[in-house]
Each structure stands twice: as C-alpha cells, then as structure tokens.
Amino acid sequence: MSLTLKVLIGMALGIIVGLGLNLSGLNSAGSFSQLYLVDGLFHTIGKLFINALKMLVVPLVFFSLISGVCGIGDIKALGRVGSKSFALYMLTTAIAIGVAIMVAVTVGIGEGMTLPAAADFSGTTAPPLSSVLINIIPSNPIQAMAEGNMLSIIFFSILTGISILMVGKQAGKLIEGIEIANAVMMKMVTIVMAAAPYAVFALIAKAMADLGIALLDQLLGYVLVLVGVLLLHLFVTLMLVLKVFSGLSPALFLKKIRSAQLFAFSTASSNATIPVTLRTVTERMGVNNSIASFTVPFGATINMDGTAIMQGVATVFIANIYGIDLGLTGYLTVIFMSVLASIGTAGVPGVGLIMLSMVFAQVGLPIEGIGLILGVDRLMDMVRTAVNVSGDAVVSTIVAKSEGKLDLAVYQDPLAGIVHGAEDLQINTPSYHS
Ligand code: ASP
C-alpha cells in the first residue's frame, strides 16, 4: 500500500471521528473527549508531526540549495532560473485572483445577504515591501535560520554555494560533504513522512471536531464559490499552464502531486510542507535538485495562488454584503495588492487573513468584515494551501523542463519515488561499514 493511500485512509477516518464528535456534541467545552482526546491526544500528535516537518525545513533548504547551486555551477543559469520562476509565480497568482474576482462578481456572491453577526477581527499588518526587500540579506544568518526567514535563508545559501564554486578545487570535499548532508536530510524526510497516516488522522480529527458547522449554512455560498474557483485553478488553469509551457502530461502530474497536497491540506502550511514538496518534485517528478532546491522554498514563500483566490472571493463577498461597489480600479488594486502581499508573507497557517486585511485597508473595505468569514477560514486554509503547493510544483517542473533539468524517465514512471512508509526505513548497516 502506498503512503498516499495510507494517508488518505487516515484522513477519511479523521473526518469521520472528528465530525462524529462535533455533530454528536460529545466534544462540548470541558467534556472528557474535548479535554483528553481533541485538545489532548489529537492535538499533541498533530503538533508533534508539524514540529517534525518544520524541524526539517531549514537544514534541508540550506543543504539542498547549496548542493543545487554547486550542481548548476553557472551564475547565469542561476539568474535565469530565478527570473523564470519569479515571473511564473507572479503570473499564476495574478491569473488566480483575476479569475476569482470574475467568478465571484458574476455569481454576485453575498449580494442581498443581511449582515450575520461577525466574529471579532482586528487586522494585523503584513510587512511593507521595503522591509521584505531589506530582510532578504540577513544581518545575522543564524538568526534568520532560527526564525525560519525563508528569503534570507535562500539568499545566504545561494551566496554560500557561489562562494564554494569560486573557491574551486579546494572546496571539493566541502561540496561532497554538503551533498551527503543533503542526502541525510532527505532520508529524514522519509522517516517523518512514514508517520503521516497517524498524524494526519489526528490533525484532521482535531480540525473537524473544532469546526464551526453552525456557520456553514450562512457561508455556504462563499465556501462553494471559493472551493469551486480553487478546483478550477488546480485542474484547469495550472494544468493548462503546465501543458503550454512544458508539454508534460497533466494527468501524471496530478497523480504524483497528491501526497504533497495531502500534507499541505493537513498542515495548512506551505512552509511546513517544503520537505514533502521538495521530495515529491525531485523524486516523483524527476526535477533536478539544482532547480527544485531553489524553486520549492522560493515558491512556498512568494507563490500563493490559492490564497490569492481566497482574497478575490472574500473581497467581492464582503464588499457585496456591505453594499460597497469597488469598481474596476478597486478590483485592479485588489489584484495588485494580493500579488504584492504574497511576496512578503510566509506560507504559514492563517496568513491569508493578514494579507486580506492589507488588501481591505488599501481599497477601503471595513476590516471587521473579515470576521464574517473567520468561522470557515481554517477549513478553507487547508484547501487553499493544497493549491498553493501544487502551484509551486507546477512552476518547478516547467522551469526544470525549460532548463533541460527534468528527468523524463522519472516523470513518466508512475511509480517513481513512491514512498511506502515503514518499509522504506531500513538501516543500511552493511554498506555503512564497508
Ligand atoms: N496557509 C497558507 C500557506 O501556507 C497561507 C494562507 O493562505 O493562509 O500557504
């Protein structure tokens, strides 16, 4: 049985148990099952797993990116990969939000709805672009790593890689060591992934048990339009972009990306999913590490198609409820702001709401309006993160293909790089001694 199937089973059981607890009211506040099961066992297992994934991110990005840069070995090629992926990330995000606004306006989502009682929401602000740019160069790389500051870590790793190349022959052993460290980190990814079926069960059971189903009927229109556009983006837009720019088979892509999507869905964090995305893109799709080690962490930070779609749908929804007409300039501002906000914000749970408050402030929509969609945001966060991660993988694959760094044999083999779970965790003692 493949790991993806096991994770799916864990997820299905998590939905059944979590929804069962929620609908039966067994997990009412202070009840035994809420205290010891949902907030106790499920919460602990889920958090342990997310910690384990996050633990991998910084060393993995650091080692894989240095070996990637040394693998490319050419600064011009590096620049090309950087600009191609940046352009594609921005393009897909802009299309995503453009389509989202068009669909939401056409459907007239939220029109004529009376204002339901809003949960409290006071906006937090995302960092201004100038500070995002300034922080790309870390004054202290160790601090950047401790804080998981992805753009700074990317910068420092690339610079380290370039400097190693410049040192040349003398640094040969160092490159070798870093490549080995990268292989070790990749093994660690497999170890953590093997725990996923149980952890995903716990994460989903907790999310479902905590879910505010009561709000769902009021927000059904919003949820349906949002999920509809997210699926449209995943299955139509992104697959068209993949086909047009690389000629590769979308069907194979969709099959191979599933495990990364499941991890993204369960953790609601593109950042925490980086290890799985990186593994999926390199070992399942055949993207060379020299490309993926850059495009994946870069994408997790600056590319958020799903989140942009949420911005579009939520803006139209709340503007309609408040009876505010944003007009064409308003919507163009929303598109511009969302694309911009996606650059400066990290792929962590709930960051979409921070971006949304930035967009609202810009177009003059009431920030409290965001309170209206809070009730379903966690669930929507899970879905949009799966779309975010898929976008990162699409762009990585396209860039690799265009640079001649995609192993077609791997891409076309449906079973390449598949993880089974515990069976993959053999310790290679004999080869270690030899
Ligand atoms: N959770 C999303 C991500 O990590 C960001 C968001 O939409 O809130 O990609």
GROMACS .gro file of C-alpha atoms and ligand atoms in nm:
model
  443
    1MET     CA    1   0.000   0.000   0.000
    2SER     CA    2   0.147   0.339  -0.091
    3LEU     CA    3   0.190   0.607   0.173
    4THR     CA    4  -0.055   0.833  -0.009
    5LEU     CA    5  -0.327   0.571   0.024
    6LYS     CA    6  -0.249   0.522   0.392
    7VAL     CA    7  -0.263   0.897   0.448
    8LEU     CA    8  -0.597   0.911   0.265
    9ILE     CA    9  -0.733   0.641   0.491
   10GLY     CA   10  -0.604   0.830   0.796
   11MET     CA   11  -0.770   1.142   0.664
   12ALA     CA   12  -1.103   0.971   0.600
   13LEU     CA   13  -1.103   0.818   0.950
   14GLY     CA   14  -1.008   1.160   1.090
   15ILE     CA   15  -1.306   1.320   0.916
   16ILE     CA   16  -1.542   1.051   1.046
   17VAL     CA   17  -1.417   1.066   1.405
   18GLY     CA   18  -1.385   1.447   1.412
   19LEU     CA   19  -1.722   1.518   1.254
   20GLY     CA   20  -1.878   1.244   1.468
   21LEU     CA   21  -1.753   1.417   1.781
   22ASN     CA   22  -1.864   1.756   1.654
   23LEU     CA   23  -2.211   1.661   1.537
   24SER     CA   24  -2.292   1.441   1.835
   25GLY     CA   25  -2.187   1.722   2.066
   26LEU     CA   26  -1.964   1.476   2.252
   27ASN     CA   27  -1.682   1.728   2.243
   28SER     CA   28  -1.869   2.012   2.414
   29ALA     CA   29  -1.645   2.253   2.603
   30GLY     CA   30  -1.493   2.092   2.912
   31SER     CA   31  -1.614   1.742   2.819
   32PHE     CA   32  -1.385   1.444   2.866
   33SER     CA   33  -1.340   1.388   2.494
   34GLN     CA   34  -1.265   1.755   2.428
   35LEU     CA   35  -1.010   1.774   2.708
   36TYR     CA   36  -0.832   1.444   2.665
   37LEU     CA   37  -0.900   1.342   2.306
   38VAL     CA   38  -0.934   1.652   2.087
   39ASP     CA   39  -0.722   1.901   2.283
   40GLY     CA   40  -0.514   1.623   2.439
   41LEU     CA   41  -0.420   1.328   2.223
   42PHE     CA   42  -0.510   1.457   1.874
   43HIS     CA   43  -0.364   1.800   1.940
   44THR     CA   44  -0.038   1.657   2.076
   45ILE     CA   45   0.015   1.405   1.796
   46GLY     CA   46  -0.068   1.665   1.532
   47LYS     CA   47   0.165   1.925   1.680
   48LEU     CA   48   0.448   1.672   1.717
   49PHE     CA   49   0.417   1.594   1.349
   50ILE     CA   50   0.408   1.958   1.241
   51ASN     CA   51   0.712   2.025   1.459
   52ALA     CA   52   0.890   1.732   1.294
   53LEU     CA   53   0.817   1.872   0.947
   54LYS     CA   54   0.922   2.223   1.046
   55MET     CA   55   1.238   2.081   1.203
   56LEU     CA   56   1.343   1.956   0.859
   57VAL     CA   57   1.281   2.276   0.667
   58VAL     CA   58   1.582   2.495   0.749
   59PRO     CA   59   1.863   2.236   0.730
   60LEU     CA   60   1.703   2.079   0.423
   61VAL     CA   61   1.673   2.408   0.236
   62PHE     CA   62   2.025   2.507   0.340
   63PHE     CA   63   2.199   2.186   0.230
   64SER     CA   64   1.989   2.118  -0.078
   65LEU     CA   65   2.020   2.473  -0.206
   66ILE     CA   66   2.399   2.481  -0.165
   67SER     CA   67   2.428   2.149  -0.345
   68GLY     CA   68   2.181   2.280  -0.604
   69VAL     CA   69   2.387   2.591  -0.673
   70CYS     CA   70   2.706   2.384  -0.694
   71GLY     CA   71   2.519   2.146  -0.925
   72ILE     CA   72   2.418   2.424  -1.164
   73GLY     CA   73   2.769   2.567  -1.141
   74ASP     CA   74   2.684   2.864  -1.357
   75ILE     CA   75   2.573   3.202  -1.226
   76LYS     CA   76   2.395   3.296  -1.549
   77ALA     CA   77   2.182   2.981  -1.532
   78LEU     CA   78   2.103   3.065  -1.172
   79GLY     CA   79   1.980   3.407  -1.274
   80ARG     CA   80   1.765   3.252  -1.547
   81VAL     CA   81   1.607   3.004  -1.306
   82GLY     CA   82   1.540   3.289  -1.062
   83SER     CA   83   1.374   3.518  -1.313
   84LYS     CA   84   1.173   3.245  -1.487
   85SER     CA   85   1.033   3.112  -1.162
   86PHE     CA   86   0.960   3.461  -1.028
   87ALA     CA   87   0.775   3.554  -1.349
   88LEU     CA   88   0.573   3.232  -1.350
   89TYR     CA   89   0.488   3.260  -0.981
   90MET     CA   90   0.360   3.614  -1.026
   91LEU     CA   91   0.173   3.526  -1.345
   92THR     CA   92  -0.012   3.228  -1.195
   93THR     CA   93  -0.101   3.428  -0.883
   94ALA     CA   94  -0.235   3.717  -1.092
   95ILE     CA   95  -0.443   3.480  -1.309
   96ALA     CA   96  -0.572   3.307  -0.995
   97ILE     CA   97  -0.704   3.622  -0.834
   98GLY     CA   98  -0.830   3.766  -1.162
   99VAL     CA   99  -1.041   3.455  -1.227
  100ALA     CA  100  -1.157   3.451  -0.865
  101ILE     CA  101  -1.285   3.808  -0.885
  102MET     CA  102  -1.453   3.746  -1.220
  103VAL     CA  103  -1.635   3.436  -1.097
  104ALA     CA  104  -1.735   3.595  -0.766
  105VAL     CA  105  -1.868   3.909  -0.939
  106THR     CA  106  -2.057   3.705  -1.199
  107VAL     CA  107  -2.217   3.486  -0.934
  108GLY     CA  108  -2.294   3.800  -0.731
  109ILE     CA  109  -2.177   3.626  -0.417
  110GLY     CA  110  -2.307   3.782  -0.094
  111GLU     CA  111  -2.546   4.017  -0.277
  112GLY     CA  112  -2.859   4.087  -0.078
  113MET     CA  113  -2.727   3.896   0.222
  114THR     CA  114  -2.802   4.056   0.552
  115LEU     CA  115  -2.511   4.100   0.782
  116PRO     CA  116  -2.469   3.799   1.006
  117ALA     CA  117  -2.309   3.866   1.342
  118ALA     CA  118  -1.938   3.893   1.278
  119ALA     CA  119  -1.675   3.736   1.494
  120ASP     CA  120  -1.424   3.986   1.626
  121PHE     CA  121  -1.141   4.052   1.389
  122SER     CA  122  -0.885   4.320   1.423
  123GLY     CA  123  -0.636   4.334   1.142
  124THR     CA  124  -0.269   4.267   1.173
  125THR     CA  125  -0.046   4.409   0.908
  126ALA     CA  126   0.189   4.232   0.675
  127PRO     CA  127   0.541   4.376   0.647
  128PRO     CA  128   0.588   4.659   0.394
  129LEU     CA  129   0.769   4.568   0.074
  130SER     CA  130   1.076   4.775   0.167
  131SER     CA  131   1.137   4.570   0.481
  132VAL     CA  132   1.079   4.246   0.288
  133LEU     CA  133   1.350   4.357   0.046
  134ILE     CA  134   1.587   4.473   0.319
  135ASN     CA  135   1.550   4.146   0.508
  136ILE     CA  136   1.648   3.938   0.206
  137ILE     CA  137   2.007   3.997   0.318
  138PRO     CA  138   2.021   3.873   0.676
  139SER     CA  139   2.240   4.073   0.912
  140ASN     CA  140   2.271   3.751   1.107
  141PRO     CA  141   2.226   3.426   0.913
  142ILE     CA  142   2.195   3.219   1.229
  143GLN     CA  143   1.911   3.438   1.348
  144ALA     CA  144   1.748   3.413   1.004
  145MET     CA  145   1.765   3.036   1.033
  146ALA     CA  146   1.635   3.038   1.389
  147GLU     CA  147   1.341   3.249   1.278
  148GLY     CA  148   1.284   3.046   0.963
  149ASN     CA  149   1.316   3.356   0.747
  150MET     CA  150   1.295   3.182   0.413
  151LEU     CA  151   1.407   3.455   0.171
  152SER     CA  152   1.712   3.529   0.389
  153ILE     CA  153   1.796   3.160   0.415
  154ILE     CA  154   1.766   3.126   0.037
  155PHE     CA  155   1.993   3.426  -0.013
  156PHE     CA  156   2.257   3.306   0.232
  157SER     CA  157   2.256   2.951   0.091
  158ILE     CA  158   2.291   3.072  -0.268
  159LEU     CA  159   2.576   3.302  -0.170
  160THR     CA  160   2.747   3.018   0.016
  161GLY     CA  161   2.708   2.795  -0.292
  162ILE     CA  162   2.850   3.061  -0.523
  163SER     CA  163   3.145   3.122  -0.289
  164ILE     CA  164   3.217   2.748  -0.273
  165LEU     CA  165   3.223   2.741  -0.653
  166MET     CA  166   3.461   3.034  -0.655
  167VAL     CA  167   3.697   2.865  -0.412
  168GLY     CA  168   3.701   2.576  -0.658
  169LYS     CA  169   3.907   2.261  -0.619
  170GLN     CA  170   3.998   2.326  -0.258
  171ALA     CA  171   3.629   2.318  -0.166
  172GLY     CA  172   3.565   1.985  -0.340
  173LYS     CA  173   3.543   1.794  -0.014
  174LEU     CA  174   3.305   2.053   0.130
  175ILE     CA  175   3.067   2.014  -0.166
  176GLU     CA  176   3.082   1.639  -0.123
  177GLY     CA  177   3.007   1.675   0.248
  178ILE     CA  178   2.713   1.905   0.183
  179GLU     CA  179   2.574   1.665  -0.078
  180ILE     CA  180   2.593   1.386   0.176
  181ALA     CA  181   2.425   1.609   0.436
  182ASN     CA  182   2.151   1.674   0.181
  183ALA     CA  183   2.102   1.301   0.125
  184VAL     CA  184   2.083   1.252   0.502
  185MET     CA  185   1.817   1.525   0.534
  186MET     CA  186   1.619   1.366   0.250
  187LYS     CA  187   1.621   1.036   0.443
  188MET     CA  188   1.494   1.223   0.745
  189VAL     CA  189   1.205   1.347   0.531
  190THR     CA  190   1.115   0.983   0.455
  191ILE     CA  191   1.125   0.897   0.825
  192VAL     CA  192   0.891   1.181   0.917
  193MET     CA  193   0.662   1.105   0.623
  194ALA     CA  194   0.623   0.747   0.742
  195ALA     CA  195   0.442   0.878   1.050
  196ALA     CA  196   0.196   1.074   0.837
  197PRO     CA  197  -0.103   0.837   0.828
  198TYR     CA  198  -0.143   0.852   1.207
  199ALA     CA  199  -0.053   1.218   1.236
  200VAL     CA  200  -0.288   1.319   0.957
  201PHE     CA  201  -0.566   1.127   1.129
  202ALA     CA  202  -0.502   1.330   1.447
  203LEU     CA  203  -0.472   1.664   1.263
  204ILE     CA  204  -0.791   1.615   1.064
  205ALA     CA  205  -0.989   1.471   1.355
  206LYS     CA  206  -0.900   1.778   1.563
  207ALA     CA  207  -0.976   2.022   1.280
  208MET     CA  208  -1.313   1.859   1.213
  209ALA     CA  209  -1.405   1.834   1.582
  210ASP     CA  210  -1.331   2.206   1.626
  211LEU     CA  211  -1.513   2.304   1.309
  212GLY     CA  212  -1.794   2.556   1.332
  213ILE     CA  213  -2.051   2.370   1.125
  214ALA     CA  214  -2.319   2.606   1.256
  215LEU     CA  215  -2.184   2.886   1.043
  216LEU     CA  216  -2.155   2.674   0.735
  217ASP     CA  217  -2.507   2.728   0.605
  218GLN     CA  218  -2.474   3.109   0.621
  219LEU     CA  219  -2.142   3.092   0.445
  220LEU     CA  220  -2.229   2.812   0.207
  221GLY     CA  221  -2.229   3.041  -0.097
  222TYR     CA  222  -1.886   3.175  -0.007
  223VAL     CA  223  -1.747   2.827   0.056
  224LEU     CA  224  -1.890   2.683  -0.267
  225VAL     CA  225  -1.762   2.966  -0.488
  226LEU     CA  226  -1.422   2.962  -0.319
  227VAL     CA  227  -1.375   2.586  -0.341
  228GLY     CA  228  -1.509   2.592  -0.699
  229VAL     CA  229  -1.251   2.850  -0.810
  230LEU     CA  230  -0.974   2.670  -0.620
  231LEU     CA  231  -1.055   2.346  -0.802
  232LEU     CA  232  -1.085   2.531  -1.133
  233HIS     CA  233  -0.741   2.679  -1.079
  234LEU     CA  234  -0.586   2.346  -0.983
  235PHE     CA  235  -0.740   2.132  -1.254
  236VAL     CA  236  -0.775   2.379  -1.540
  237THR     CA  237  -0.551   2.687  -1.512
  238LEU     CA  238  -0.244   2.523  -1.360
  239MET     CA  239  -0.270   2.218  -1.583
  240LEU     CA  240  -0.305   2.441  -1.891
  241VAL     CA  241   0.000   2.638  -1.781
  242LEU     CA  242   0.190   2.311  -1.732
  243LYS     CA  243   0.088   2.178  -2.072
  244VAL     CA  244   0.152   2.502  -2.260
  245PHE     CA  245   0.490   2.579  -2.103
  246SER     CA  246   0.631   2.226  -2.078
  247GLY     CA  247   0.420   1.989  -2.289
  248LEU     CA  248   0.415   1.743  -1.997
  249SER     CA  249   0.118   1.525  -1.908
  250PRO     CA  250  -0.116   1.692  -1.655
  251ALA     CA  251  -0.267   1.354  -1.563
  252LEU     CA  252   0.068   1.224  -1.442
  253PHE     CA  253   0.135   1.547  -1.261
  254LEU     CA  254  -0.195   1.532  -1.075
  255LYS     CA  255  -0.128   1.174  -0.975
  256LYS     CA  256   0.219   1.246  -0.844
  257ILE     CA  257   0.141   1.567  -0.660
  258ARG     CA  258  -0.121   1.401  -0.441
  259SER     CA  259   0.095   1.328  -0.139
  260ALA     CA  260   0.226   1.686  -0.123
  261GLN     CA  261  -0.133   1.809  -0.149
  262LEU     CA  262  -0.240   1.583   0.137
  263PHE     CA  263   0.039   1.714   0.357
  264ALA     CA  264  -0.044   2.073   0.264
  265PHE     CA  265  -0.412   2.013   0.336
  266SER     CA  266  -0.344   1.854   0.674
  267THR     CA  267  -0.090   2.110   0.794
  268ALA     CA  268  -0.234   2.423   0.624
  269SER     CA  269   0.124   2.539   0.579
  270SER     CA  270   0.325   2.554   0.257
  271ASN     CA  271   0.636   2.613   0.465
  272ALA     CA  272   0.595   2.300   0.675
  273THR     CA  273   0.522   2.109   0.353
  274ILE     CA  274   0.851   2.217   0.188
  275PRO     CA  275   1.028   1.887   0.270
  276VAL     CA  276   0.746   1.683   0.113
  277THR     CA  277   0.710   1.914  -0.187
  278LEU     CA  278   1.084   1.901  -0.246
  279ARG     CA  279   1.087   1.524  -0.223
  280THR     CA  280   0.783   1.490  -0.449
  281VAL     CA  281   0.918   1.727  -0.712
  282THR     CA  282   1.266   1.572  -0.722
  283GLU     CA  283   1.198   1.202  -0.671
  284ARG     CA  284   0.847   1.163  -0.814
  285MET     CA  285   0.857   1.418  -1.098
  286GLY     CA  286   1.228   1.398  -1.185
  287VAL     CA  287   1.310   1.768  -1.134
  288ASN     CA  288   1.683   1.805  -1.074
  289ASN     CA  289   1.772   1.921  -0.723
  290SER     CA  290   1.962   2.215  -0.872
  291ILE     CA  291   1.625   2.364  -0.976
  292ALA     CA  292   1.389   2.231  -0.708
  293SER     CA  293   1.611   2.330  -0.416
  294PHE     CA  294   1.552   2.690  -0.520
  295THR     CA  295   1.203   2.694  -0.673
  296VAL     CA  296   1.031   2.500  -0.393
  297PRO     CA  297   1.128   2.712  -0.088
  298PHE     CA  298   1.103   3.026  -0.303
  299GLY     CA  299   0.753   2.925  -0.414
  300ALA     CA  300   0.642   2.836  -0.061
  301THR     CA  301   0.722   3.194   0.035
  302ILE     CA  302   0.622   3.407  -0.261
  303ASN     CA  303   0.371   3.196  -0.453
  304MET     CA  304   0.020   3.161  -0.314
  305ASP     CA  305  -0.235   3.102  -0.585
  306GLY     CA  306  -0.492   2.951  -0.351
  307THR     CA  307  -0.455   3.231  -0.101
  308ALA     CA  308  -0.490   3.489  -0.378
  309ILE     CA  309  -0.814   3.321  -0.487
  310MET     CA  310  -0.943   3.350  -0.132
  311GLN     CA  311  -0.856   3.722  -0.135
  312GLY     CA  312  -1.055   3.772  -0.453
  313VAL     CA  313  -1.365   3.580  -0.346
  314ALA     CA  314  -1.363   3.723   0.008
  315THR     CA  315  -1.326   4.080  -0.116
  316VAL     CA  316  -1.622   4.052  -0.352
  317PHE     CA  317  -1.828   3.868  -0.088
  318ILE     CA  318  -1.772   4.122   0.187
  319ALA     CA  319  -1.798   4.424  -0.046
  320ASN     CA  320  -2.137   4.295  -0.160
  321ILE     CA  321  -2.258   4.234   0.193
  322TYR     CA  322  -2.166   4.589   0.291
  323GLY     CA  323  -2.313   4.715  -0.036
  324ILE     CA  324  -1.985   4.875  -0.142
  325ASP     CA  325  -1.909   4.892  -0.513
  326LEU     CA  326  -1.536   4.860  -0.565
  327GLY     CA  327  -1.543   4.925  -0.938
  328LEU     CA  328  -1.274   4.827  -1.185
  329THR     CA  329  -0.996   5.028  -1.021
  330GLY     CA  330  -1.086   4.877  -0.684
  331TYR     CA  331  -1.057   4.526  -0.822
  332LEU     CA  332  -0.733   4.602  -1.002
  333THR     CA  333  -0.596   4.733  -0.674
  334VAL     CA  334  -0.705   4.409  -0.506
  335ILE     CA  335  -0.518   4.206  -0.769
  336PHE     CA  336  -0.206   4.418  -0.736
  337MET     CA  337  -0.211   4.420  -0.356
  338SER     CA  338  -0.268   4.046  -0.328
  339VAL     CA  339   0.018   3.962  -0.561
  340LEU     CA  340   0.240   4.201  -0.369
  341ALA     CA  341   0.129   4.074  -0.029
  342SER     CA  342   0.201   3.716  -0.131
  343ILE     CA  343   0.568   3.805  -0.178
  344GLY     CA  344   0.624   3.934   0.171
  345THR     CA  345   0.427   3.678   0.371
  346ALA     CA  346   0.539   3.329   0.464
  347GLY     CA  347   0.338   3.017   0.389
  348VAL     CA  348   0.208   2.952   0.738
  349PRO     CA  349  -0.146   2.881   0.862
  350GLY     CA  350  -0.386   3.172   0.852
  351VAL     CA  351  -0.153   3.417   0.683
  352GLY     CA  352  -0.417   3.469   0.414
  353LEU     CA  353  -0.621   3.667   0.667
  354ILE     CA  354  -0.331   3.903   0.732
  355MET     CA  355  -0.294   3.958   0.359
  356LEU     CA  356  -0.666   4.017   0.335
  357SER     CA  357  -0.658   4.291   0.597
  358MET     CA  358  -0.383   4.458   0.397
  359VAL     CA  359  -0.597   4.443   0.083
  360PHE     CA  360  -0.905   4.572   0.268
  361ALA     CA  361  -0.715   4.865   0.413
  362GLN     CA  362  -0.600   4.957   0.065
  363VAL     CA  363  -0.941   4.951  -0.103
  364GLY     CA  364  -1.129   5.093   0.194
  365LEU     CA  365  -1.334   4.789   0.296
  366PRO     CA  366  -1.409   4.754   0.668
  367ILE     CA  367  -1.150   4.525   0.830
  368GLU     CA  368  -1.415   4.392   1.073
  369GLY     CA  369  -1.583   4.243   0.766
  370ILE     CA  370  -1.317   3.973   0.771
  371GLY     CA  371  -1.478   3.849   1.092
  372LEU     CA  372  -1.765   3.721   0.877
  373ILE     CA  373  -1.554   3.454   0.712
  374LEU     CA  374  -1.342   3.360   1.014
  375GLY     CA  375  -1.561   3.064   1.105
  376VAL     CA  376  -1.475   2.869   0.793
  377ASP     CA  377  -1.127   3.002   0.737
  378ARG     CA  378  -0.935   2.714   0.889
  379LEU     CA  379  -1.102   2.468   0.652
  380MET     CA  380  -1.054   2.699   0.355
  381ASP     CA  381  -0.691   2.748   0.459
  382MET     CA  382  -0.638   2.373   0.426
  383VAL     CA  383  -0.783   2.364   0.075
  384ARG     CA  384  -0.601   2.674  -0.049
  385THR     CA  385  -0.267   2.556   0.089
  386ALA     CA  386  -0.300   2.238  -0.121
  387VAL     CA  387  -0.349   2.464  -0.425
  388ASN     CA  388  -0.053   2.685  -0.322
  389VAL     CA  389   0.178   2.386  -0.304
  390SER     CA  390   0.053   2.249  -0.637
  391GLY     CA  391   0.141   2.583  -0.799
  392ASP     CA  392   0.493   2.563  -0.656
  393ALA     CA  393   0.535   2.217  -0.804
  394VAL     CA  394   0.396   2.317  -1.146
  395VAL     CA  395   0.640   2.607  -1.177
  396SER     CA  396   0.933   2.393  -1.055
  397THR     CA  397   0.853   2.133  -1.320
  398ILE     CA  398   0.817   2.390  -1.600
  399VAL     CA  399   1.142   2.567  -1.511
  400ALA     CA  400   1.328   2.235  -1.487
  401LYS     CA  401   1.195   2.123  -1.827
  402SER     CA  402   1.296   2.450  -1.991
  403GLU     CA  403   1.646   2.425  -1.845
  404GLY     CA  404   1.691   2.064  -1.957
  405LYS     CA  405   1.696   1.960  -1.591
  406LEU     CA  406   1.395   1.728  -1.589
  407ASP     CA  407   1.447   1.352  -1.598
  408LEU     CA  408   1.166   1.250  -1.834
  409ALA     CA  409   1.202   0.881  -1.750
  410VAL     CA  410   1.124   0.961  -1.387
  411TYR     CA  411   0.834   1.192  -1.479
  412GLN     CA  412   0.679   0.929  -1.698
  413ASP     CA  413   0.717   0.644  -1.450
  414PRO     CA  414   0.401   0.647  -1.238
  415LEU     CA  415   0.577   0.457  -0.959
  416ALA     CA  416   0.899   0.659  -0.945
  417GLY     CA  417   0.997   0.772  -0.596
  418ILE     CA  418   0.683   0.640  -0.434
  419VAL     CA  419   0.702   0.608  -0.054
  420HIS     CA  420   0.550   0.310   0.118
  421GLY     CA  421   0.611   0.414   0.475
  422ALA     CA  422   0.770   0.187   0.731
  423GLU     CA  423   0.920  -0.040   0.460
  424ASP     CA  424   1.139   0.248   0.346
  425LEU     CA  425   1.301   0.282   0.683
  426GLN     CA  426   1.568   0.014   0.661
  427ILE     CA  427   1.903   0.090   0.816
  428ASN     CA  428   2.186   0.014   0.576
  429THR     CA  429   2.436  -0.117   0.830
  430PRO     CA  430   2.648  -0.335   0.599
  431SER     CA  431   2.706  -0.058   0.345
  432TYR     CA  432   2.789   0.178   0.628
  433HIS     CA  433   3.071  -0.048   0.743
  434SER     CA  434   3.209  -0.121   0.401
  435ASP     N1  435  -0.171   2.859   0.485
  435ASP     C1  436  -0.133   2.910   0.359
  435ASP     C2  437   0.002   2.855   0.317
  435ASP     O1  438   0.078   2.814   0.399
  435ASP     C3  439  -0.133   3.058   0.354
  435ASP     C4  440  -0.273   3.109   0.376
  435ASP     O2  441  -0.349   3.107   0.280
  435ASP     O3  442  -0.311   3.145   0.486
  435ASP     O4  443   0.033   2.852   0.201
   0.00000   0.00000   0.00000
